[in-house]
CSV table of C-alpha atoms in Angstrom, one decimal:
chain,number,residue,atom,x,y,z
A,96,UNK,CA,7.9,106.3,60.6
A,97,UNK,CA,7.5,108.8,57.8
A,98,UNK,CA,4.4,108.4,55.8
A,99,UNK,CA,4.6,109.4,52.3
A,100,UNK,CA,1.2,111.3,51.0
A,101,UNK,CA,1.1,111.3,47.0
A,102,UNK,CA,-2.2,113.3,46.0
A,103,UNK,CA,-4.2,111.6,42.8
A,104,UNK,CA,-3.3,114.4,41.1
A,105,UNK,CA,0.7,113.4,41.2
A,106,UNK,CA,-0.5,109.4,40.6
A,107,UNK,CA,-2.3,110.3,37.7
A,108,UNK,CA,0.6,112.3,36.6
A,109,UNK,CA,3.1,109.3,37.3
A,110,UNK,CA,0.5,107.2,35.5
A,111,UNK,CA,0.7,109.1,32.4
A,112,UNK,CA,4.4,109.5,32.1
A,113,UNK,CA,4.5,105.5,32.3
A,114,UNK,CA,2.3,105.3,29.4
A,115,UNK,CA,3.7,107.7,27.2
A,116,UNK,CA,6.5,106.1,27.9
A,117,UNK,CA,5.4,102.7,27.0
A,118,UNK,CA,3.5,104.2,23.8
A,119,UNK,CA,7.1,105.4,22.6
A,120,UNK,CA,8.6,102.4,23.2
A,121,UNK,CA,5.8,100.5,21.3
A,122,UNK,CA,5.8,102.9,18.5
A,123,UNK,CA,9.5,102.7,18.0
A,124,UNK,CA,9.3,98.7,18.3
A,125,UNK,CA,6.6,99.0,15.6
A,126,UNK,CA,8.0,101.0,13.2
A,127,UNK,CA,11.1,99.2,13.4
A,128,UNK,CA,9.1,95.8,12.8
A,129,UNK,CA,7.1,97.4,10.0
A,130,UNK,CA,11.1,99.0,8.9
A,131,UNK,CA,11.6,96.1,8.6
A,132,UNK,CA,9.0,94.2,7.1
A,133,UNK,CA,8.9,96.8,4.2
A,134,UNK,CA,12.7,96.4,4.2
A,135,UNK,CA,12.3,92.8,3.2
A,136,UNK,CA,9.6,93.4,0.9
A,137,UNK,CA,11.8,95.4,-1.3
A,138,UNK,CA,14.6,93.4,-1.3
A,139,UNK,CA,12.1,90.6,-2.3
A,140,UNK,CA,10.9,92.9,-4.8
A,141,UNK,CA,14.3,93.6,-6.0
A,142,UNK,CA,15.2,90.0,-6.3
A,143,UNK,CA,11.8,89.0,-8.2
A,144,UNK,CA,13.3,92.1,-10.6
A,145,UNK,CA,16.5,90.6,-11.3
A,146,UNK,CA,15.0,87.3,-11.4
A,147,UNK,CA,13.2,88.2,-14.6
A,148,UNK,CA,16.2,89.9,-15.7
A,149,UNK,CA,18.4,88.1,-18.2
A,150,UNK,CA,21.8,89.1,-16.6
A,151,UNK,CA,24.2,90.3,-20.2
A,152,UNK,CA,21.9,92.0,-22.0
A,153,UNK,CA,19.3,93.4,-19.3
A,154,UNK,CA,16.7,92.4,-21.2
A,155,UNK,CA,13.5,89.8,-20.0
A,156,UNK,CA,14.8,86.4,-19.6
A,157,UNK,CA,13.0,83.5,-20.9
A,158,UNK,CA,10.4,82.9,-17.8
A,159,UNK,CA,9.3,86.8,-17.8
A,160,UNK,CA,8.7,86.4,-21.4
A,161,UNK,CA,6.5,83.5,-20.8
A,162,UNK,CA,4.6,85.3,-17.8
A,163,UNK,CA,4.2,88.0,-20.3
A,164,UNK,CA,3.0,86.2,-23.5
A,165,UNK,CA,0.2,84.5,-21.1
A,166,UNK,CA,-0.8,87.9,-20.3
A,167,UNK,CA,-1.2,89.3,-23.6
A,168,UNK,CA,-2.4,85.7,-24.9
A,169,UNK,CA,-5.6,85.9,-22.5
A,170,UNK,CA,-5.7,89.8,-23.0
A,171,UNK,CA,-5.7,89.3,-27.2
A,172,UNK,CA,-8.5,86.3,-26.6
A,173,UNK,CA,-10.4,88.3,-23.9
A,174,UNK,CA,-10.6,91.3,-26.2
A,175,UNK,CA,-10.6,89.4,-29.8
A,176,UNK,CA,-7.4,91.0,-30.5
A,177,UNK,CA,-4.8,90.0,-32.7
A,178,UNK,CA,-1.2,88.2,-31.3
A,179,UNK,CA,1.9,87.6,-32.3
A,180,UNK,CA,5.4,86.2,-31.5
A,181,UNK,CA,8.2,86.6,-33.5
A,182,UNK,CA,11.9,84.8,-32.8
A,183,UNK,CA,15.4,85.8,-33.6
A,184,UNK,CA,18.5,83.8,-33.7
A,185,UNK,CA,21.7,85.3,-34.5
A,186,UNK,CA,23.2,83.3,-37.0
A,187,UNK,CA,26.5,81.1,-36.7
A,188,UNK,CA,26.9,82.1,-33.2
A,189,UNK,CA,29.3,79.1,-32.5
A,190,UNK,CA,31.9,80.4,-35.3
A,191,UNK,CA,32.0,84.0,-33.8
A,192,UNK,CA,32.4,82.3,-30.0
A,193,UNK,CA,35.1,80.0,-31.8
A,194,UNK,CA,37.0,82.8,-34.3
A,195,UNK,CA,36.9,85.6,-31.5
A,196,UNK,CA,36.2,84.5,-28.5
A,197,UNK,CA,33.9,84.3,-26.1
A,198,UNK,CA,34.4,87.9,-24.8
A,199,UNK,CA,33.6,88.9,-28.5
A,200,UNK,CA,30.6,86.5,-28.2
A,201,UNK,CA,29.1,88.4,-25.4
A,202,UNK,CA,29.8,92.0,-27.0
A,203,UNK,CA,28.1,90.7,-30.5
A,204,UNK,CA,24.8,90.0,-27.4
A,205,UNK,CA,25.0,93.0,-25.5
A,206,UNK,CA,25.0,95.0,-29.0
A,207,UNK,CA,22.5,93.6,-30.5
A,208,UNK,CA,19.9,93.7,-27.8
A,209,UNK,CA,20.4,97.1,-27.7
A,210,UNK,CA,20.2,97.3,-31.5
A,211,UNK,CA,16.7,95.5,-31.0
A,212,UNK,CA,15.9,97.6,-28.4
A,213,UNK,CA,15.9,100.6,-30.9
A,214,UNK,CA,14.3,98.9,-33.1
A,215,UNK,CA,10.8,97.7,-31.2
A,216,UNK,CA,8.2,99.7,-31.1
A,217,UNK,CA,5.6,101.2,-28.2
A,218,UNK,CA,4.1,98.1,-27.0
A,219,UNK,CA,6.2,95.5,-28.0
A,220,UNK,CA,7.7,93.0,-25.3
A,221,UNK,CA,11.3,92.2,-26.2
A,222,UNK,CA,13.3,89.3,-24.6
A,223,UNK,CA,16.4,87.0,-24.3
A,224,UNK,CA,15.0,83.2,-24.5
A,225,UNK,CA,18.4,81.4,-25.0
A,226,UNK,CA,22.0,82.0,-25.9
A,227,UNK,CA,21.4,84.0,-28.8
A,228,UNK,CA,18.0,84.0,-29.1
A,229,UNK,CA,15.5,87.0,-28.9
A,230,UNK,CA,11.3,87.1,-28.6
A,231,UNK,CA,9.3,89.7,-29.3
A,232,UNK,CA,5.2,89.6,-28.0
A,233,UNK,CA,3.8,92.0,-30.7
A,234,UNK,CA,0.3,92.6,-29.0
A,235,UNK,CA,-2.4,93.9,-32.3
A,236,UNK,CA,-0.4,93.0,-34.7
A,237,UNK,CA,-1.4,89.8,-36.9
A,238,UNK,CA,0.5,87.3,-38.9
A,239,UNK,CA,1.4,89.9,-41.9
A,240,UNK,CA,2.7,92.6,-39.8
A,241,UNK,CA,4.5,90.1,-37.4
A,242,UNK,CA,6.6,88.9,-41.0
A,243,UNK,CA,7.4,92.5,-41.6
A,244,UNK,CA,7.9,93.9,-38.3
A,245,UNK,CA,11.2,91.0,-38.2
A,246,UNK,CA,12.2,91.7,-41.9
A,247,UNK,CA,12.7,95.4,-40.8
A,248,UNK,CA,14.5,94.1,-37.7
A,249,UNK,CA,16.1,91.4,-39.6
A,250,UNK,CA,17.5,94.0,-42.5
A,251,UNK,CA,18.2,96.6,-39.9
A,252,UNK,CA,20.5,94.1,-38.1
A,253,UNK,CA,22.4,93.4,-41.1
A,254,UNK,CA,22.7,96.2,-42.4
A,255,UNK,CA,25.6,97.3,-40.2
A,256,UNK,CA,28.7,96.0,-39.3
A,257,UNK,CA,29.6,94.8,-35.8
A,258,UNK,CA,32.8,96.2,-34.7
A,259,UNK,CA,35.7,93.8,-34.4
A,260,UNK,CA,33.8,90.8,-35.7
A,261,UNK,CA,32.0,92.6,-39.1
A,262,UNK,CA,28.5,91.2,-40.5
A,263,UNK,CA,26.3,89.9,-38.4
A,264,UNK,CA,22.7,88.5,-39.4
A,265,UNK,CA,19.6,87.3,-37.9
A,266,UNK,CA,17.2,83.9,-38.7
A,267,UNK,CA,13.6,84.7,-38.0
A,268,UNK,CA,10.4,83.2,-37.5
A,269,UNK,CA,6.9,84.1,-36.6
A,270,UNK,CA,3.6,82.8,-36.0
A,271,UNK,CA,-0.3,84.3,-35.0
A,272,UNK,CA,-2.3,83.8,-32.1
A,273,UNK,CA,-5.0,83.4,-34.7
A,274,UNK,CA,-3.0,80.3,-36.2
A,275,UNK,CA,-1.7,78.6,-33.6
A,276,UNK,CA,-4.7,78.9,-30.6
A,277,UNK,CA,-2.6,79.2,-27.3
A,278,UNK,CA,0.4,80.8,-26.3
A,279,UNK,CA,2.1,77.6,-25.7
A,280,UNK,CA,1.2,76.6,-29.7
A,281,UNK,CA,2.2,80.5,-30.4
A,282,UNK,CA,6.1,80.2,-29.2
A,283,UNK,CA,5.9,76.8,-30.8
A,284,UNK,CA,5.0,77.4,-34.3
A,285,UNK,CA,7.0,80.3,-34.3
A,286,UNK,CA,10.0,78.4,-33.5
A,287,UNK,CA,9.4,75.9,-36.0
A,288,UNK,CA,9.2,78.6,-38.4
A,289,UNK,CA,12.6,80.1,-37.0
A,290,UNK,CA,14.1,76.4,-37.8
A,291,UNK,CA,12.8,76.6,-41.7
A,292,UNK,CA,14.4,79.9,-41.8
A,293,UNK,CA,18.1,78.6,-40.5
A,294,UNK,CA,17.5,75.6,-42.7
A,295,UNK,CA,17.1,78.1,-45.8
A,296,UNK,CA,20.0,79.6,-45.8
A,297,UNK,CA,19.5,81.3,-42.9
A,298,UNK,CA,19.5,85.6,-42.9
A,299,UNK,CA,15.5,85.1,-43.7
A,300,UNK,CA,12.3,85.1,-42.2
A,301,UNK,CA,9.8,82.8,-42.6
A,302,UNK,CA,5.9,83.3,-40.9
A,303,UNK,CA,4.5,79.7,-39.6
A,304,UNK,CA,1.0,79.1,-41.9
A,305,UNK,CA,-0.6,75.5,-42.4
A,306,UNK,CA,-0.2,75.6,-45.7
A,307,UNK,CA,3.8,76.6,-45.9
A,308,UNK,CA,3.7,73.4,-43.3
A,309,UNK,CA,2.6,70.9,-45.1
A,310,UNK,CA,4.4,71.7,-48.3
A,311,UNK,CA,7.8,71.9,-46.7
A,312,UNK,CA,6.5,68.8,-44.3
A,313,UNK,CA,5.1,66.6,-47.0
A,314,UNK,CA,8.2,67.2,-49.5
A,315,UNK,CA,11.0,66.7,-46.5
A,316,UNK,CA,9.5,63.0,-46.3
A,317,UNK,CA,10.6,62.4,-49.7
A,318,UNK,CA,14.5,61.7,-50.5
A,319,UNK,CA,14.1,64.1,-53.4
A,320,UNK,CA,14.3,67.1,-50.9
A,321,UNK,CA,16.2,65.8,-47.7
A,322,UNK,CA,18.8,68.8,-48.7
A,323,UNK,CA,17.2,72.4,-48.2
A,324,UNK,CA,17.6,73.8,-51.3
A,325,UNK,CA,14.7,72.8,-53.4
A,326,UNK,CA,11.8,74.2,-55.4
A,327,UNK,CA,9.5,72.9,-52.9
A,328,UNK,CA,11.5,74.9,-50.3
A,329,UNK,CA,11.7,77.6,-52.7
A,330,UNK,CA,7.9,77.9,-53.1
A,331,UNK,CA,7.6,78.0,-49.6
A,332,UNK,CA,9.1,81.2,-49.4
A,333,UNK,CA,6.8,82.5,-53.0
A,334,UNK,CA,3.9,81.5,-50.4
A,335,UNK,CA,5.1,83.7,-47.6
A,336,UNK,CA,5.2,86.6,-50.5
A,337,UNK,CA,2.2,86.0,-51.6
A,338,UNK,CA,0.8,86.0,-48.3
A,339,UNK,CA,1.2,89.2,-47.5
A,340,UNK,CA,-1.7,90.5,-50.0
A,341,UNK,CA,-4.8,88.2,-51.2
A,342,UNK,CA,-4.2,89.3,-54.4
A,343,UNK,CA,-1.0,87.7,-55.3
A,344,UNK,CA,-2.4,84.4,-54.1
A,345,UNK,CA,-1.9,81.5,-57.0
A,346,UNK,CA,-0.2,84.0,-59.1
A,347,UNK,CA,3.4,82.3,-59.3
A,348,UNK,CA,0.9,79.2,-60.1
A,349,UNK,CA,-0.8,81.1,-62.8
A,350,UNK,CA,2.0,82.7,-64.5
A,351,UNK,CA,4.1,78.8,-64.6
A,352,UNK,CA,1.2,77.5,-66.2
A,353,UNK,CA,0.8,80.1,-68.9
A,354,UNK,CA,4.9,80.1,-69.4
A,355,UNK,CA,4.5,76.6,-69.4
A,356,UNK,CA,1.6,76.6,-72.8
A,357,UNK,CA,3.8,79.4,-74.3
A,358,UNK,CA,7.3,77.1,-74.0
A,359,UNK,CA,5.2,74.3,-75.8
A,360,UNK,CA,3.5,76.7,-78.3
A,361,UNK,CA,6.4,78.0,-79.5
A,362,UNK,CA,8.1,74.7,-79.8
A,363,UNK,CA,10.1,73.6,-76.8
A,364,UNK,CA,11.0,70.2,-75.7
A,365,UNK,CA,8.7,69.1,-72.9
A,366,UNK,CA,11.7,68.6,-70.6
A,367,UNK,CA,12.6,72.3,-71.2
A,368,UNK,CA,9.3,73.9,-71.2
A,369,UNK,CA,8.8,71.8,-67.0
A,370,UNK,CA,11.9,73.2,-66.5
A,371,UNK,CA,10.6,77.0,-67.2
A,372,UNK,CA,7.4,76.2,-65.2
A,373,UNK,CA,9.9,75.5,-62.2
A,374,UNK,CA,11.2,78.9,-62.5
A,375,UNK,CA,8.0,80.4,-63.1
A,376,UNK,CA,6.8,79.0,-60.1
A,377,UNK,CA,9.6,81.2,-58.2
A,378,UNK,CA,10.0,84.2,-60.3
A,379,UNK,CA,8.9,86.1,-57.0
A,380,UNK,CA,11.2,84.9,-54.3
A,381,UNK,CA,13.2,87.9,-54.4
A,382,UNK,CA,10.5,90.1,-53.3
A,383,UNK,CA,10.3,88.5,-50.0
A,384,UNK,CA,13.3,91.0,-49.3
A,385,UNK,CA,11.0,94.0,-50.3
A,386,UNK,CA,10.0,96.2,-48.0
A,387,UNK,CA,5.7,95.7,-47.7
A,388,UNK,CA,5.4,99.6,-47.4
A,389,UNK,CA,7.2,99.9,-51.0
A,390,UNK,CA,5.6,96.0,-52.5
A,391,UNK,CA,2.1,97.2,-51.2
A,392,UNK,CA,2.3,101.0,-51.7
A,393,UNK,CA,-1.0,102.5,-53.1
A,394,UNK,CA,-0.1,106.0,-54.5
A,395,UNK,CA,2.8,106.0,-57.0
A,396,UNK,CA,6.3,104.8,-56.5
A,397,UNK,CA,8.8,107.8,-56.6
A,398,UNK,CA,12.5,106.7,-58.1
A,399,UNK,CA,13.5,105.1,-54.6
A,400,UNK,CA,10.7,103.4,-54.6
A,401,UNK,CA,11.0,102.3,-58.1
A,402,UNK,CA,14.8,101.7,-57.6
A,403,UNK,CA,13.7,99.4,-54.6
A,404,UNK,CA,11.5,97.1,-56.7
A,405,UNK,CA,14.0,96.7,-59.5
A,406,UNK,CA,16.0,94.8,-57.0
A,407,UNK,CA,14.0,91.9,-56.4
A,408,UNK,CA,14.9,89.8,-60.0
A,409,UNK,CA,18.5,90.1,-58.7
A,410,UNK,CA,17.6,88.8,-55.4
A,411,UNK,CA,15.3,86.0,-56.7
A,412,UNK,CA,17.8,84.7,-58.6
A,413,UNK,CA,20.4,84.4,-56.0
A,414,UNK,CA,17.9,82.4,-54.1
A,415,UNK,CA,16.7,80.3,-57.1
A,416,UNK,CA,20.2,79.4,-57.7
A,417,UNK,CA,20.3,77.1,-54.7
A,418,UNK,CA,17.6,75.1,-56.7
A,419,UNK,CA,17.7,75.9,-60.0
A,420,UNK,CA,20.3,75.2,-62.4
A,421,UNK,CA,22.3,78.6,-64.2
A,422,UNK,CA,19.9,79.1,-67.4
A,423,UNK,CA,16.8,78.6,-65.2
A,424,UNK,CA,18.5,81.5,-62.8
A,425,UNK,CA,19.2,83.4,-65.9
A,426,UNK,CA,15.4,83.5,-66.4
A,427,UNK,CA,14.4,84.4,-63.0
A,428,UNK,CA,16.8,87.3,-63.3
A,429,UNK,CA,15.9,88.9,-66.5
A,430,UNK,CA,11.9,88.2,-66.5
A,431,UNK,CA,12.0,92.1,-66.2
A,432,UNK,CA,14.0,93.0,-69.5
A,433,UNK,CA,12.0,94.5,-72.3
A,434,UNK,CA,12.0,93.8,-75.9
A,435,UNK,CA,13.0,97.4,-76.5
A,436,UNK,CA,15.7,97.8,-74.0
A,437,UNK,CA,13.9,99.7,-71.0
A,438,UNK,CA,13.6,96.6,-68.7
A,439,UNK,CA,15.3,95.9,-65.8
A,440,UNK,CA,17.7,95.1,-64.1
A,441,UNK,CA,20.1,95.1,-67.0
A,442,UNK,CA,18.7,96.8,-69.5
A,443,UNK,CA,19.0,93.7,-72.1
A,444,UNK,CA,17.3,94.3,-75.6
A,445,UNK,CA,16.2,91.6,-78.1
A,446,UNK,CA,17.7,88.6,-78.4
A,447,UNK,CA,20.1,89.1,-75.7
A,448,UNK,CA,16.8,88.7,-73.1
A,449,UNK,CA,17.0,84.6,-72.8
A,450,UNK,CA,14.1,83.1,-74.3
A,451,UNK,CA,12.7,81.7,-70.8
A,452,UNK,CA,12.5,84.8,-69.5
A,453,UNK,CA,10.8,86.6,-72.6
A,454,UNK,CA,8.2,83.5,-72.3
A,455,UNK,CA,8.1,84.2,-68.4
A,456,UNK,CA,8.0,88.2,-68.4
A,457,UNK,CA,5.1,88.1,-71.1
A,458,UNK,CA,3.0,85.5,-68.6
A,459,UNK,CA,3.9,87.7,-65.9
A,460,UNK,CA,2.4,91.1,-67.5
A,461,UNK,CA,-0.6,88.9,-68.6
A,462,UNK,CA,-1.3,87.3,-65.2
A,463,UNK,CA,-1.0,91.2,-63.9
A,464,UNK,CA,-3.1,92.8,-66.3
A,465,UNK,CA,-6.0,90.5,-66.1
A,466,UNK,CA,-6.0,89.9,-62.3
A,467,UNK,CA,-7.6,92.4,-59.1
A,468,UNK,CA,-4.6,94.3,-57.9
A,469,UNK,CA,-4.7,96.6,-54.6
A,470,UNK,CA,-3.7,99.7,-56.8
A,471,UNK,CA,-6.1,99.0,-60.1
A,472,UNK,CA,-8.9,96.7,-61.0
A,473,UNK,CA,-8.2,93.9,-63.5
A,474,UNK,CA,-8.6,94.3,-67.4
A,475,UNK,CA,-10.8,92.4,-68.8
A,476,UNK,CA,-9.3,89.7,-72.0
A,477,UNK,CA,-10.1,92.1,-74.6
A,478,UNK,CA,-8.8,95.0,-73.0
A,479,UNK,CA,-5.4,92.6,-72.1
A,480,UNK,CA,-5.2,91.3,-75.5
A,481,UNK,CA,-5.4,94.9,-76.8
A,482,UNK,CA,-2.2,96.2,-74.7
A,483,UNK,CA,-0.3,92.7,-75.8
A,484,UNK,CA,-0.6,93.4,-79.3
A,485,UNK,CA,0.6,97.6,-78.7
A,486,UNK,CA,3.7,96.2,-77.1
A,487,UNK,CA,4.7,93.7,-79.7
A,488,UNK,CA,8.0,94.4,-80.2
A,489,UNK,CA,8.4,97.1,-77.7
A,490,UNK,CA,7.8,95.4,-74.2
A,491,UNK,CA,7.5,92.3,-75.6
A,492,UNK,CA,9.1,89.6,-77.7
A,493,UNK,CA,7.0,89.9,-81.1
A,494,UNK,CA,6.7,85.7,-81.5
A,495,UNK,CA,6.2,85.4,-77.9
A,496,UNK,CA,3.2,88.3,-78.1
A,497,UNK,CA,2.0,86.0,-81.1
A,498,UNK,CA,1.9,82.8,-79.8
A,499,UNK,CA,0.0,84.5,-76.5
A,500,UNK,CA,-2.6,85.8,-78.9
A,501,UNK,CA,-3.1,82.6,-80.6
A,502,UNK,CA,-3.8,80.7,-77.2
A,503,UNK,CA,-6.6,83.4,-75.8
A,504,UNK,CA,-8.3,83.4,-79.4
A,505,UNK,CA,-8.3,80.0,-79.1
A,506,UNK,CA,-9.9,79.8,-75.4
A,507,UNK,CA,-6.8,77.8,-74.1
A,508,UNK,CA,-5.7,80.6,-72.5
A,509,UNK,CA,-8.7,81.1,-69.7
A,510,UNK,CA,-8.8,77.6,-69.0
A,511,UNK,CA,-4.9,77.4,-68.2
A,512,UNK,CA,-5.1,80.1,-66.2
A,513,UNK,CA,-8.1,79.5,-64.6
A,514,UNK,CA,-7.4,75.6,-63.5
A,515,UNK,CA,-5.0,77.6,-60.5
């Protein structure tokens, strides 16, 4: 019999191999399981990614946009920060799937999200919500800057031409954390607001207040205004205009009152003189397609500038025309002219200014002059009545200048005005 002698010292070597050996093993099985584990996590990761991925235009889909806006909704509360949501449709989608296909369809998508993704700024949380509808979460910006932050989008969209298929336009609509409460509300209001813009004519945007609500609600339960195109609709868009500055508030109001006394003064019919107030009441429209740097701009305007404003009477009186009849239009338009022939848009002298719009550009200047502006403080009457009677015959129709004179002497004047 052999006997076999292993000293400790050989044991405790054999010993330590084992272990090492086992520690390997475990280590390798280890960092395989956790190889793995993090393996899966990123795929998981991946796929929550491309979850919240719309898949055309890589852009947010609807539920990221949602996780977002409840993000920046509690933020903006937490905070007291201002909130809004503005929402894009591209209009008659159908009739480009249906003229060019649906291949053009999805190139008209793709392009435009990447036109909007130019056009969104630092901050701003762009999405996809439906089949050709965008979102935008504009965290610190309120109601006023949500309506222009879409017109620039909206007028940048249009602007140029999609190859293959030509214009392409945009319906927006916006809303403020500050007037709807939550961020369910928010998406809500906004949306609504999106539908008033498609029901317009579409190629606008409109901003969600209480007030544009329940005129547009109120009227759209009477037959008189179950089609779109209406002065009730119309004023709707005057509100959003004079929204965007307190002191414009009640001035369409205002000036069709004080067109209104003229019309009668000077010896209209009373069916003709209501039917100047109309379009005194949305002599403004037009400058809803102003831009608010250029319609609010403190220093003076240079000739782009100036060039700019002198547009708006040409607008306005393409959008009046849904509502109003041709002469009405016709004084929307040319509320600008001067007596003396240095008016706007068309230059018209005299006489050839119609007689609504003498009446309507003379309550204009007077509602101007005597009211708070952001640029200038208001004149006071005498100081008003003063700069009337100067431009008698230059700016202003001489009768018309008259008859205006005659009503503020008279005290009829501050009382028409003032009752709006």
């Amino acid at each position: 019999m052999v006997t076999l002698v292993i000293s400790s010292w050989a044991l405790t070597f054999l010993a330590g191999g084992l272990a090492w050996t086992w520690r390997r093993e475990a280590h390798a099985a280890t960092s395989l399981a956790e190889r793995r584990l993090r393996h899966r996590r990123e795929s998981e990761a991946r796929l929550e990614a491309l979850a919240a991925v719309d898949g055309l235009t890589g852009l947010s889909n609807h539920r990221s946009f949602h996780d977002r806006l409840a993000g920046e909704t509690a933020r903006a509360e937490r905070h007291e920060r201002n909130l809004s949501v503005a929402i894009l449709d591209v209009d008659h989608f159908k009739q480009i799937n249906d003229r060019f296909g649906h291949p053009a369809g999805d190139r008209v998508l793709t392009e435009t999200a990447e036109r909007l993704r130019g056009l969104v700024r630092n901050g701003e949380h762009l999405a996809r919500v439906g089949g050709e509808e965008f979102a935008l979460v504009l965290p610190d910006v309120d109601g006023v800057g949500a309506f222009a932050a879409a017109e620039r989008i909206r007028r940048a969209i249009a602007s140029t031409p999609y190859e293959g298929v030509g214009s392409v336009t945009l319906s927006a609509g916006v809303c403020d954390l500050a007037t709807a409460g939550s961020a369910g509300e928010l998406y809500r209001l906004a949306d609504r607001a999106l539908y008033w813009s498609k029901a317009h004519g579409r190629n606008l945007t409109f901003r969600y207040t209480p007030e544009v609500a329940d005129e547009l609600e109120h009227r759209s339960a009477t037959s008189e205004v179950q089609r779109p195109d209406t002065i009730a609709n119309l004023r709707a868009l005057v509100a959003l205009v004079a929204d965007r500055h307190p002191s414009t508030q009640h001035h369409a109001e205002r000036v069709a009152a004080i067109a209104h006394a003229l019309a009668l003064e000077t010896g209209w019919d009373p069916e003709r003189a209501h039917r100047l107030r109309d379009a005194a009441l949305v002599h403004d429209v037009g400058k809803i397609a102003l831009r608010e740097e250029v319609l609010f701009k403190h220093g003076p305007l240079d000739q782009g500038d100036l060039a700019h404003i002198r547009t708006h009477p040409l607008i306005g009186a393409r959008i009046a025309a849904r509502a109003l009849d041709p002469e009405q239009a016709s004084w929307v338009r040319c509320h600008h002219e001067r007596w003396d022939g240095t008016g706007y848009p068309a230059g018209l002298r005299g006489t050839t200014i119609p007689d609504g719009a003498q009446l309507l550009g003379l309550a204009d200047a007077w509602d101007a002059m005597t009211s708070d502006r952001w640029y200038r403080a208001a004149r006071d009457h005498e100081q008003a009545l003063t700069e009337i009677a100067r431009q008698a015959g230059l700016h202003f129709a001489p009768d018309a200048a008259r008859r205006l004179v005659e009503l503020a002497e008279s005290g009829r004047l501050g009382r028409i005005a003032g009752a709006h």
